[in-house]
Coordinates of C-alpha atoms in Angstrom, one line a residue:
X17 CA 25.5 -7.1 5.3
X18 CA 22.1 -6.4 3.4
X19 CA 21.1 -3.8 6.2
X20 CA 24.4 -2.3 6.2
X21 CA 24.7 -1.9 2.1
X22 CA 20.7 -0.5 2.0
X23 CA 21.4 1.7 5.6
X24 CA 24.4 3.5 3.3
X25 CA 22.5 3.0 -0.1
X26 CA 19.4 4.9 1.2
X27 CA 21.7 7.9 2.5
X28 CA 23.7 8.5 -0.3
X29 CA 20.9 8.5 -2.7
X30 CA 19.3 11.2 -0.3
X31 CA 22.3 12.8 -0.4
X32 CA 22.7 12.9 -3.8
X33 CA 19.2 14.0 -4.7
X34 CA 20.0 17.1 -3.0
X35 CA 20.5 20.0 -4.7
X36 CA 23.3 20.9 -2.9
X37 CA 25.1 17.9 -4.2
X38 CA 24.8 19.5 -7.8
X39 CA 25.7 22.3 -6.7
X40 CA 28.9 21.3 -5.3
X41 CA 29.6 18.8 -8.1
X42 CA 28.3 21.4 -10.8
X43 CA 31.7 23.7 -8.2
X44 CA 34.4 21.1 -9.3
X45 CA 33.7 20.7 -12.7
X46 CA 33.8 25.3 -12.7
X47 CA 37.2 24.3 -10.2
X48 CA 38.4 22.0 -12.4
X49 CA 38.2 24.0 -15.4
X50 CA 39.6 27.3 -13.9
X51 CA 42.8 25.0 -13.3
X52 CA 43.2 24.2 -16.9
X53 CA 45.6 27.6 -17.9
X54 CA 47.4 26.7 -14.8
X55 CA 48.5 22.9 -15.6
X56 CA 49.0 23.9 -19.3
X57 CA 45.8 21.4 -20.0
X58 CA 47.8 18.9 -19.5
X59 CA 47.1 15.0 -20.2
X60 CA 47.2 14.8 -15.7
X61 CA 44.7 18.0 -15.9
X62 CA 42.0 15.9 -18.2
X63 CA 42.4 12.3 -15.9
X64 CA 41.5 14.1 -13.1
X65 CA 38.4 14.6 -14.1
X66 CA 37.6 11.7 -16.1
X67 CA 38.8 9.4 -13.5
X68 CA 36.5 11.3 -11.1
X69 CA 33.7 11.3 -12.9
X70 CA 34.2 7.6 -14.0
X71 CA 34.5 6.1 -10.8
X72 CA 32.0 8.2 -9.0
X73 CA 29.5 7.6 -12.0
X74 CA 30.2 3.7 -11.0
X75 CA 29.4 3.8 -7.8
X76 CA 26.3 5.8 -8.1
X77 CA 24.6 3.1 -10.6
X78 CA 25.0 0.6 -8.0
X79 CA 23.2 2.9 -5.5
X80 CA 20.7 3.8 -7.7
X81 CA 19.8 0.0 -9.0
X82 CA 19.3 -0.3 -5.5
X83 CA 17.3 1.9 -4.8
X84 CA 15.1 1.4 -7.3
X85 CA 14.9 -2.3 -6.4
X86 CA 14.2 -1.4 -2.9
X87 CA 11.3 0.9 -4.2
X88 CA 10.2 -1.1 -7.1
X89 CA 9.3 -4.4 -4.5
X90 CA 8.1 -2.0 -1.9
X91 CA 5.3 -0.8 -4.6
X92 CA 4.4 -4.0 -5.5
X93 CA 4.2 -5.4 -2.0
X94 CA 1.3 -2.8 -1.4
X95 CA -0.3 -3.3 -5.0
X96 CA -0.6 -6.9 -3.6
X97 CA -2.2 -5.8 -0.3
X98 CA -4.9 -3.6 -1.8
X99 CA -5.6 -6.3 -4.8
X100 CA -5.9 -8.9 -1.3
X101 CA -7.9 -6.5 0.4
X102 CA -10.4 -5.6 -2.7
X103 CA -13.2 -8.0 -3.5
X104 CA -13.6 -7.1 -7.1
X105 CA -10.0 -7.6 -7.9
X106 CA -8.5 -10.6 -9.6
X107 CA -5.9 -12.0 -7.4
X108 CA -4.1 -13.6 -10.7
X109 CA -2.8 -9.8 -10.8
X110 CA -0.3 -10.4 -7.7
X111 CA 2.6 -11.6 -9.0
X112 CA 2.7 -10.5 -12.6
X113 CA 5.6 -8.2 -12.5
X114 CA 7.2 -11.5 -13.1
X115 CA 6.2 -12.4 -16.4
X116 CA 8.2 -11.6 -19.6
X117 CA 7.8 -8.1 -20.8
X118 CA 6.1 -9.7 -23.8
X119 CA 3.4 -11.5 -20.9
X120 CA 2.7 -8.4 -19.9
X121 CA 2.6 -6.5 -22.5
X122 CA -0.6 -8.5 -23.9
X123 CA -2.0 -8.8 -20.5
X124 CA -2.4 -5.0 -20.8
X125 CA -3.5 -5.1 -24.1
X126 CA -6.4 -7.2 -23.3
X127 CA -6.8 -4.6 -20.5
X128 CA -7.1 -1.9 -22.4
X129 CA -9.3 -3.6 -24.9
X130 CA -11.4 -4.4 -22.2
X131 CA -12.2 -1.2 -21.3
X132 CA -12.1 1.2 -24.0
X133 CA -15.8 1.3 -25.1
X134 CA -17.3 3.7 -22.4
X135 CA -20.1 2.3 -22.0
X136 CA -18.8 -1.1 -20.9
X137 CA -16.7 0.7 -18.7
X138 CA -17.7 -1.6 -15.3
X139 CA -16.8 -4.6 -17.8
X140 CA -13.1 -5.8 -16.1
X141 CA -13.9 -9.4 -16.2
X142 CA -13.0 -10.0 -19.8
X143 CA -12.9 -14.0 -21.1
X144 CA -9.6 -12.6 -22.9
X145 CA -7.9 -11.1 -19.9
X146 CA -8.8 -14.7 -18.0
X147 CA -7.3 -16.6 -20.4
X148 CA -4.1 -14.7 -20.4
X149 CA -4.2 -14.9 -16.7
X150 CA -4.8 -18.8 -16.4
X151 CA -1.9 -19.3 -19.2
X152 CA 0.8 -17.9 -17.3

């Protein structure tokens, strides 16, 4: 089921980022309101278009979610791989994107901290950023 959902999740988000698929949504809506006069602007005339819009607006946050899942792990997978493969890196990195935003948000604090005088600019081994690292 996953490989059937993602197979049709990947094409209709490359669908969708087409411009074409403006195009010809950006057509109905023109469509749509050229038909106006004709149905007297009638309550049927505006649910058309909302429940159009509604559902198809649904459907693509689903596809989008995941996509951006799919995209979001698949980043992080190689994040992991080059702070593996680097000797200089801290491997208490891997895994972080799994802390509270909070957890993170101080863990990049102490980063930034750590490297914001110039001239201590090789400095990346911070005691702060090790702490913060060890606690979580």
């Amino acid at each position: 089921m996953d490989k059937i959902f993602t197979g049709i999740a990947t094409k209709c988000a490359q669908l969708m980022g087409q411009p074409l698929a403006f195009i010809i949504s950006a057509l109905f809506i023109v469509v749509w309101a050229v038909s106006g006069p004709f149905m007297h602007y009638s309550d049927t005339w505006q649910l058309i278009v909302n429940t159009a819009t509604t559902v198809l607006t649904f459907l693509a946050v689903f596809l989008i979610q995941n996509s951006q899942n799919r995209d979001g792990a698949a980043m992080q997978a190689k994040l992991d791989e080059i702070i593996r493969a680097l000797d200089k890196a801290r491997v208490e990195f891997v895994g972080i994107e799994h802390l509270t935003d909070a957890q993170i948000a101080r863990i990049r604090e102490a980063l930034e901290a750590d490297i914001k005088d110039e001239d201590n600019k090789q400095k990346t081994a911070a005691p702060s950023v090790e702490r913060l690292l060890a606690r979580y």
